[in-house]
PDB file of C-alpha atoms in Angstrom:
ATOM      1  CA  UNK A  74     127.090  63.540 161.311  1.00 77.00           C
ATOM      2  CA  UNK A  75     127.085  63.852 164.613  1.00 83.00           C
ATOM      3  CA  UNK A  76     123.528  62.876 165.441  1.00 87.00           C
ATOM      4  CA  UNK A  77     122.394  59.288 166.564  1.00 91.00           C
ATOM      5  CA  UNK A  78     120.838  57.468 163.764  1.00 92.00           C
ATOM      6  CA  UNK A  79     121.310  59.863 160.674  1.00 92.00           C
ATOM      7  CA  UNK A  80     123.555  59.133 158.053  1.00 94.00           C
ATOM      8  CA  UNK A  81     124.917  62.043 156.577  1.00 94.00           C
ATOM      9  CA  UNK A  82     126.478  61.981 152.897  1.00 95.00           C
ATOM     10  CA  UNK A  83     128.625  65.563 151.340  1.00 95.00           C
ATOM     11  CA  UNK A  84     128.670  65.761 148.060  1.00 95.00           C
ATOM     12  CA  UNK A  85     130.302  68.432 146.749  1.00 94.00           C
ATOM     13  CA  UNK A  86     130.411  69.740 142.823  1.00 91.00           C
ATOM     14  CA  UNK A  87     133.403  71.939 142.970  1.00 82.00           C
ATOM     15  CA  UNK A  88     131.330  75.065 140.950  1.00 72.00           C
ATOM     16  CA  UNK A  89     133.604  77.427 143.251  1.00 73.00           C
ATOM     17  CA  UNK A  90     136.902  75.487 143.650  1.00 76.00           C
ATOM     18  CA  UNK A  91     139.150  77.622 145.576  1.00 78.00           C
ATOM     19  CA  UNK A  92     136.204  78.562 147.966  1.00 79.00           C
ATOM     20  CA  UNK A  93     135.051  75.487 148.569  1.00 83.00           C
ATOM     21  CA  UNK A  94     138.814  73.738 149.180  1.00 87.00           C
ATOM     22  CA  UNK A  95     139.425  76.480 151.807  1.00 86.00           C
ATOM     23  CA  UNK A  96     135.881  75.464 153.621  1.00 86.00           C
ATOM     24  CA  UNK A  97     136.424  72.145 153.535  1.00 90.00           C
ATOM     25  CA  UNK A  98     140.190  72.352 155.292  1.00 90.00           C
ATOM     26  CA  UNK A  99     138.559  74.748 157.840  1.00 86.00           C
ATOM     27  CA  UNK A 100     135.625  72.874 158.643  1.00 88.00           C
ATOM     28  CA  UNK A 101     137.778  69.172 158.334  1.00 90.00           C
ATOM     29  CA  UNK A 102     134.884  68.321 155.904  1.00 91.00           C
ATOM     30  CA  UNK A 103     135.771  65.236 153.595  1.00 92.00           C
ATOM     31  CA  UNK A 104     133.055  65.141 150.764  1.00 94.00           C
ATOM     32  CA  UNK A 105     131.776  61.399 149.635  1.00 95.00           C
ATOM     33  CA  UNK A 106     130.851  62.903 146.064  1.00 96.00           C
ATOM     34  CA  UNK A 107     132.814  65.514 144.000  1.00 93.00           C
ATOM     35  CA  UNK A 108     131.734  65.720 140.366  1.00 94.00           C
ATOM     36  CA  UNK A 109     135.083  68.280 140.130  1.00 89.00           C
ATOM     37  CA  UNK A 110     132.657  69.852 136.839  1.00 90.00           C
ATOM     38  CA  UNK A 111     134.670  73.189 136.435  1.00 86.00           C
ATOM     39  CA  UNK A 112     136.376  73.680 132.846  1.00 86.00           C
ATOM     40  CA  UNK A 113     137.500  76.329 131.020  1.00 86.00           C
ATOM     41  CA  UNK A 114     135.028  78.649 129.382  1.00 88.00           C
ATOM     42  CA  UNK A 115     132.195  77.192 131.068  1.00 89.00           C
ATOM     43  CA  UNK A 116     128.628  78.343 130.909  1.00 93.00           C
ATOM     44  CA  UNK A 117     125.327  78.093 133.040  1.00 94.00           C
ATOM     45  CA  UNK A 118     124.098  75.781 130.420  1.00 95.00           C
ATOM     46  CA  UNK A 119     127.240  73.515 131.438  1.00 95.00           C
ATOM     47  CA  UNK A 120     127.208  73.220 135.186  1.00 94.00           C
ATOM     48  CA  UNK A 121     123.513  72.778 134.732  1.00 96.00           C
ATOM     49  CA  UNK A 122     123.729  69.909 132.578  1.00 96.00           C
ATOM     50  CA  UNK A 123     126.481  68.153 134.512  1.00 96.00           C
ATOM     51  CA  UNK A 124     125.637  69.041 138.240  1.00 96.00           C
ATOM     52  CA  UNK A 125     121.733  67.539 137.196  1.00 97.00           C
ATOM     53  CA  UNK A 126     124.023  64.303 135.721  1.00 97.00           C
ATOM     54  CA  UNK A 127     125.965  63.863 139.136  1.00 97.00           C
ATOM     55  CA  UNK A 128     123.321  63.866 141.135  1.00 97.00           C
ATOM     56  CA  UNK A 129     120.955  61.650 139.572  1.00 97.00           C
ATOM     57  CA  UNK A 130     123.771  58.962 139.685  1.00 97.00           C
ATOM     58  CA  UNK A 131     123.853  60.391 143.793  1.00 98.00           C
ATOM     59  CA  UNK A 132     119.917  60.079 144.328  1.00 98.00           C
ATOM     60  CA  UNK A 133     119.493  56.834 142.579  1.00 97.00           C
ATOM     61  CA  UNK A 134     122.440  54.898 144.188  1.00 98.00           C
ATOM     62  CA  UNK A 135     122.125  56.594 147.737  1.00 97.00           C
ATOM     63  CA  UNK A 136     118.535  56.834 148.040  1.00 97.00           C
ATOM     64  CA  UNK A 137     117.887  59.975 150.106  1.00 97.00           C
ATOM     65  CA  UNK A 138     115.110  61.123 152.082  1.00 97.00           C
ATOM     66  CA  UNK A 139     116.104  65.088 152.241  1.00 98.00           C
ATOM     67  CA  UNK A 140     118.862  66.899 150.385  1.00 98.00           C
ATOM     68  CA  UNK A 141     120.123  70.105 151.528  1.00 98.00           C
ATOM     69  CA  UNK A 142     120.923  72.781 149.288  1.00 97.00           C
ATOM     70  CA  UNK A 143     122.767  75.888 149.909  1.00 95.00           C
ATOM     71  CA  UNK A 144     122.873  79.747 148.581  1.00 93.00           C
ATOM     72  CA  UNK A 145     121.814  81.030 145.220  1.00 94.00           C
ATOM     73  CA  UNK A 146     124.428  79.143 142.957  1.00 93.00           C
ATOM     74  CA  UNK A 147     123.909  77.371 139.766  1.00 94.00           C
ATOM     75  CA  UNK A 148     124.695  74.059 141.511  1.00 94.00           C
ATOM     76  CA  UNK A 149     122.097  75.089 144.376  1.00 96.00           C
ATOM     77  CA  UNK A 150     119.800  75.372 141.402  1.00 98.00           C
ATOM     78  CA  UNK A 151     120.456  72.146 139.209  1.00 97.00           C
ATOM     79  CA  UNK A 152     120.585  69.694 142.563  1.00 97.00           C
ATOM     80  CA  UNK A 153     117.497  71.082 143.003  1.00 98.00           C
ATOM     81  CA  UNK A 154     115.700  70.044 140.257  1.00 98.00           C
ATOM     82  CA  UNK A 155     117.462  67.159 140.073  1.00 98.00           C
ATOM     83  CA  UNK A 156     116.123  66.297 143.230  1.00 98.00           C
ATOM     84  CA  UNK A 157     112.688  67.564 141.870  1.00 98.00           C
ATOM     85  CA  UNK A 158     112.522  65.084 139.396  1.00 98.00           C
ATOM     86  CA  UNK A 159     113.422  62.152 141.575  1.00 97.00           C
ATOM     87  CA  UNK A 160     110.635  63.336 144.351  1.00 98.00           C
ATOM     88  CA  UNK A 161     113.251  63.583 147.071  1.00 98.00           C
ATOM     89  CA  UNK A 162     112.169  66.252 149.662  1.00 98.00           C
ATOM     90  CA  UNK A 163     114.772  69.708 149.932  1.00 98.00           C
ATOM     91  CA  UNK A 164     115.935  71.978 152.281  1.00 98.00           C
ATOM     92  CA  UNK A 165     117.060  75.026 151.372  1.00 98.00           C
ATOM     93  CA  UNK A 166     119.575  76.658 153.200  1.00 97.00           C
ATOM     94  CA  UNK A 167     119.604  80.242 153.282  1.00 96.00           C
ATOM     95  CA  UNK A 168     116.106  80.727 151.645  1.00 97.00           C
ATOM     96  CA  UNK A 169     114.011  83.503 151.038  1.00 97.00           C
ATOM     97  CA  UNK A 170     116.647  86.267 149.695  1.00 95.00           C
ATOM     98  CA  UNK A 171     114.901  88.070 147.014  1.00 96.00           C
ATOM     99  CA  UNK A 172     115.299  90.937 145.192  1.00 92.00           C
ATOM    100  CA  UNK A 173     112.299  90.281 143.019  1.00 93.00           C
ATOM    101  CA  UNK A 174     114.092  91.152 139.789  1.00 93.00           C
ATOM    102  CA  UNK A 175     115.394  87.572 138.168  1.00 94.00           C
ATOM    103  CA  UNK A 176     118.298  89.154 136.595  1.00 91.00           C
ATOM    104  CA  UNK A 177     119.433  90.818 139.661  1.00 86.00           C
ATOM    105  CA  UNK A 178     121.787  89.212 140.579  1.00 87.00           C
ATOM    106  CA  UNK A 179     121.910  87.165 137.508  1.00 90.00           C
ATOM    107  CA  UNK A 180     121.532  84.092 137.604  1.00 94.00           C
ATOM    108  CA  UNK A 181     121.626  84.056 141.325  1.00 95.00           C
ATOM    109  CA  UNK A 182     117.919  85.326 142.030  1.00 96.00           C
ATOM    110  CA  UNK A 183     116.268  82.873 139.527  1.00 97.00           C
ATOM    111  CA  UNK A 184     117.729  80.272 141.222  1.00 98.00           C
ATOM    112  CA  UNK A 185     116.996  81.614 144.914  1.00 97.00           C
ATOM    113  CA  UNK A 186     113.307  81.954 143.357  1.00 97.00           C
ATOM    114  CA  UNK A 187     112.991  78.427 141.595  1.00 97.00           C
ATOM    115  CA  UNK A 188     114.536  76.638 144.429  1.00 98.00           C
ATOM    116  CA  UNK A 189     112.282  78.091 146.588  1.00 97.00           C
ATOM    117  CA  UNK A 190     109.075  76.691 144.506  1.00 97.00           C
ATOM    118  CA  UNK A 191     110.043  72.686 145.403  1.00 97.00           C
ATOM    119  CA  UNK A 192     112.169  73.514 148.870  1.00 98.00           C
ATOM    120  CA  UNK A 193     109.972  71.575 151.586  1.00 98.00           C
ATOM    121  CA  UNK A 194     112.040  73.142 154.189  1.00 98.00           C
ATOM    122  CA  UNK A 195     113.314  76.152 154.304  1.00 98.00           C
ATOM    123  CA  UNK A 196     116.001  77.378 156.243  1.00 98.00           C
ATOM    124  CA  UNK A 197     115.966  81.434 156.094  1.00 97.00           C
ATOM    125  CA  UNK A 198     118.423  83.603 157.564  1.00 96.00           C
ATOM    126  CA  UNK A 199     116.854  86.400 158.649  1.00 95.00           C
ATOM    127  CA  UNK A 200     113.109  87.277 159.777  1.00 96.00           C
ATOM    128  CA  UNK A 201     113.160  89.435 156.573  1.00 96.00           C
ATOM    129  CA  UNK A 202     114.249  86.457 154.921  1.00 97.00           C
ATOM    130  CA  UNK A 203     110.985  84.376 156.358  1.00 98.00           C
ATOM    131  CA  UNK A 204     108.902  87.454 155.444  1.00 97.00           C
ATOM    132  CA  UNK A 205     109.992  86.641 151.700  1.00 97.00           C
ATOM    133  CA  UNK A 206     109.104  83.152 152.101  1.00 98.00           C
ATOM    134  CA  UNK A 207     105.582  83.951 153.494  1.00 97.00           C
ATOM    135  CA  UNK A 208     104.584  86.217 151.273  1.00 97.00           C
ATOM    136  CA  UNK A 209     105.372  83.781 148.520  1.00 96.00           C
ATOM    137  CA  UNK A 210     102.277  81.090 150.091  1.00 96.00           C
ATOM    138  CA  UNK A 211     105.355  79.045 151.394  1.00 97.00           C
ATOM    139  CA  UNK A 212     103.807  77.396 155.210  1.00 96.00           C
ATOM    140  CA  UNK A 213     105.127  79.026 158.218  1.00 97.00           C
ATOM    141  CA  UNK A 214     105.939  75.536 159.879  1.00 97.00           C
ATOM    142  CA  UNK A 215     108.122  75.175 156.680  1.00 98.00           C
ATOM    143  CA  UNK A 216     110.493  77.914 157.696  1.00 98.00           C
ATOM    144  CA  UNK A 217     113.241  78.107 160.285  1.00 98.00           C
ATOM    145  CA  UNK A 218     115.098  81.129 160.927  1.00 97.00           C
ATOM    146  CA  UNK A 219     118.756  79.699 161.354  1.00 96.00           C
ATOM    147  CA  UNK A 220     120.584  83.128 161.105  1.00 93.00           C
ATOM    148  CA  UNK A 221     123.924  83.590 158.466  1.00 90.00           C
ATOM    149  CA  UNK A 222     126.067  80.685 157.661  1.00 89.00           C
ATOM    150  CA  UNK A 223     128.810  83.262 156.783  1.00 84.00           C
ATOM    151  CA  UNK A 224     128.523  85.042 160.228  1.00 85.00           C
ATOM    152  CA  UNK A 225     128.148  80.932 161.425  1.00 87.00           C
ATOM    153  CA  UNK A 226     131.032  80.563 160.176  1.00 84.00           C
ATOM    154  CA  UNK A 227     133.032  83.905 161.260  1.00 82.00           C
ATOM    155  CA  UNK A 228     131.904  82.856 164.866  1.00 84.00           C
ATOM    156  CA  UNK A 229     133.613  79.832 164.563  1.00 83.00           C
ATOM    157  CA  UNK A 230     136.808  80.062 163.362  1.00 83.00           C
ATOM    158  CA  UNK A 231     137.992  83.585 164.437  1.00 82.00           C
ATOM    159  CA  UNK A 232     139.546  83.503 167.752  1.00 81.00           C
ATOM    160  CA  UNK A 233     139.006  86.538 170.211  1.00 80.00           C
ATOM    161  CA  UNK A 234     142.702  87.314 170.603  1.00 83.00           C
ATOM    162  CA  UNK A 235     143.076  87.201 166.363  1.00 80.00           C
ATOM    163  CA  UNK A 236     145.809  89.767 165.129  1.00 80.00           C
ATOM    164  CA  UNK A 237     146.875  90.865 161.767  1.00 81.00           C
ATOM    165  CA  UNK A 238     149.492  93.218 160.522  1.00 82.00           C
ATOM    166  CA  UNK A 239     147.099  94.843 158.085  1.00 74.00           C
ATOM    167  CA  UNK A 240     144.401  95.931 161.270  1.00 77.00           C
ATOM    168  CA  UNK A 241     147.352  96.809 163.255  1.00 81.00           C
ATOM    169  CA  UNK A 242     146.722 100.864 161.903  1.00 80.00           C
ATOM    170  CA  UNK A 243     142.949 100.674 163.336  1.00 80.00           C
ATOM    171  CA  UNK A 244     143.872  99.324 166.986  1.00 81.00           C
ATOM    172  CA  UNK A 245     141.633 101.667 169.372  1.00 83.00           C
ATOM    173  CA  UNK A 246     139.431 102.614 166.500  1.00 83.00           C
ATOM    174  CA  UNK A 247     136.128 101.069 165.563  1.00 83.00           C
ATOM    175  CA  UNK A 248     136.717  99.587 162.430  1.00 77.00           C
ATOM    176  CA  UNK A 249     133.440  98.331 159.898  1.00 77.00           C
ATOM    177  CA  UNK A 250     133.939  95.255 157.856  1.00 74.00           C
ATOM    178  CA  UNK A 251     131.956  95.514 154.903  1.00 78.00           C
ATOM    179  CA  UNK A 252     131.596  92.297 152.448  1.00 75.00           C
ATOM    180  CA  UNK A 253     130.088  93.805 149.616  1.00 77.00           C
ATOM    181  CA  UNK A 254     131.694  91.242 146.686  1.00 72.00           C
ATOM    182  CA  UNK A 255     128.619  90.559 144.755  1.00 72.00           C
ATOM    183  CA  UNK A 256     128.827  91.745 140.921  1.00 71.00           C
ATOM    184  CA  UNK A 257     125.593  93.044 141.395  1.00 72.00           C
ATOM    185  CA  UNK A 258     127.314  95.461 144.268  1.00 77.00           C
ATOM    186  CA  UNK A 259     129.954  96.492 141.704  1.00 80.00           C
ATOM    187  CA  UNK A 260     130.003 100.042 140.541  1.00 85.00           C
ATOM    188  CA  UNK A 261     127.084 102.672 141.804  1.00 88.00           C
ATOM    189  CA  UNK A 262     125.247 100.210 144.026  1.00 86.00           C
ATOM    190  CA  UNK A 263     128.986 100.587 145.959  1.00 87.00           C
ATOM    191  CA  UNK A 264     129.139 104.143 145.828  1.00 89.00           C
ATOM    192  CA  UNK A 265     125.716 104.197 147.379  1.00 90.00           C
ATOM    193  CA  UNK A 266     126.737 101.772 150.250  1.00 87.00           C
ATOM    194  CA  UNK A 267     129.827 103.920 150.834  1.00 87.00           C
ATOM    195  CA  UNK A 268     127.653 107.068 151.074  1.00 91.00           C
ATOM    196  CA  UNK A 269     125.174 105.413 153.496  1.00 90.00           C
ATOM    197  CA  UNK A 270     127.751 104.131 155.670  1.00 87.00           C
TER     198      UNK A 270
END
C-alpha cells in the first residue's frame, strides 16, 4: 500500500476466523472484502463453492491485474481458480512446499500442487522450496525466494526485551521452539520429531 502508484485491495474470506482477526489487529490490516463464509459443519465442498462466488463478484467489479494468494488453504485454492477462470495473473505466496503425496496433508498439498499449475509468480520460501518449483517445469525468473512469512512475522512483532511468566523457568538455558501444529504432525510423525531433536 505503501508503494507509489499501486493500488492495493485485502480481501479477506474469514476460512480461519480467530487466526486471521488476531493478524489483522497485529498487522493494523483493514480488509476491503470479507465474504465472513464460515458456518457450522462446513465442508471443503462449501468454502470452495462460496470463496469461488466472492471472488468472482471481487475480479469482475475490481478488475485486477495480479492476485496474491497465500499458504495451502482451501481459500488459497478456490481464489485461485477463480482467478483462473477470469485470466487474472497469480502470485503465490509461499509456493513450492510439497510433499508429493496429495493427501498428505489433506487437502492442503492438492491445493499447494494445483495452485502451483496457474501461479505466474511464485513466491517460495526456501531454496528447497524453489527446488520444488523447478523441478515441476515452473521458469526460474518466475520464482523469488522471499523466506517465511511466519518467521516475517515473528521478526516483527516480538520485541528483544519480550518476557513471559511461562519462559521465566528456562532463563539461562537454550530453549527450542518447535511449531509442529499440523494434523499431519499429530501422533508418530511427533514422536519422530521429538526423537530427532
Amino acid at each position: 500500500k505503501k508503494k507509489e502508484g499501486m493500488e492495493c485491495i485485502v480481501c479477506v474470506t474469514g476460512q480461519h476466523k480467530e487466526m486471521l482477526e488476531q493478524v489483522l489487529e497485529v498487522f493494523k490490516v483493514e480488509p476491503d472484502y470479507n465474504f465472513s463464509i464460515m458456518k457450522a459443519n462446513q465442508t471443503l465442498y462449501d468454502i470452495t463453492y462460496l470463496v469461488m462466488q466472492g471472488m468472482r463478484e471481487v475480479l469482475n467489479k475490481e478488475k485486477p491485474d495480479v492476485v496474491l494468494v497465500h499458504g495451502d488453504t482451501t481459500t488459497t485454492f478456490a481464489a485461485a481458480l477463480a482467478c483462473f477462470y477470469e485470466k487474472v495473473s497469480i502470485g503465490h505466496v509461499e509456493a513450492g512446499l510439497r510433499t508429493n503425496n496429495i493427501y498428505s496433508p489433506y487437502p492442503e498439498e492438492f491445493n499447494r500442487q494445483a495452485v502451483g499449475i496457474v501461479a505466474k509468480y511464485n513466491f517460495a520460501p526456501t531454496e528447497q522450496a524453489k527446488k520444488n518449483l523447478m523441478n515441476e517445469g515452473k521458469r526460474e525468473d518466475s520464482i523469488f525466494v522471499t523466506g517465511n512469512t511466519a518467521i516475517d512475522a515473528l521478526k516483527t512483532t516480538v520485541s528483544p526485551d519480550y518476557s513471559h511468566p511461562e519462559l521465566e523457568w528456562a532463563k539461562g538455558s537454550r530453549l527450542i521452539l518447535i511449531t509442529a501444529h499440523r494434523r499431519e504432525n499429530l501422533g508418530e510423525p511427533m514422536h519422530h520429531m521429538f526423537r530427532a531433536i
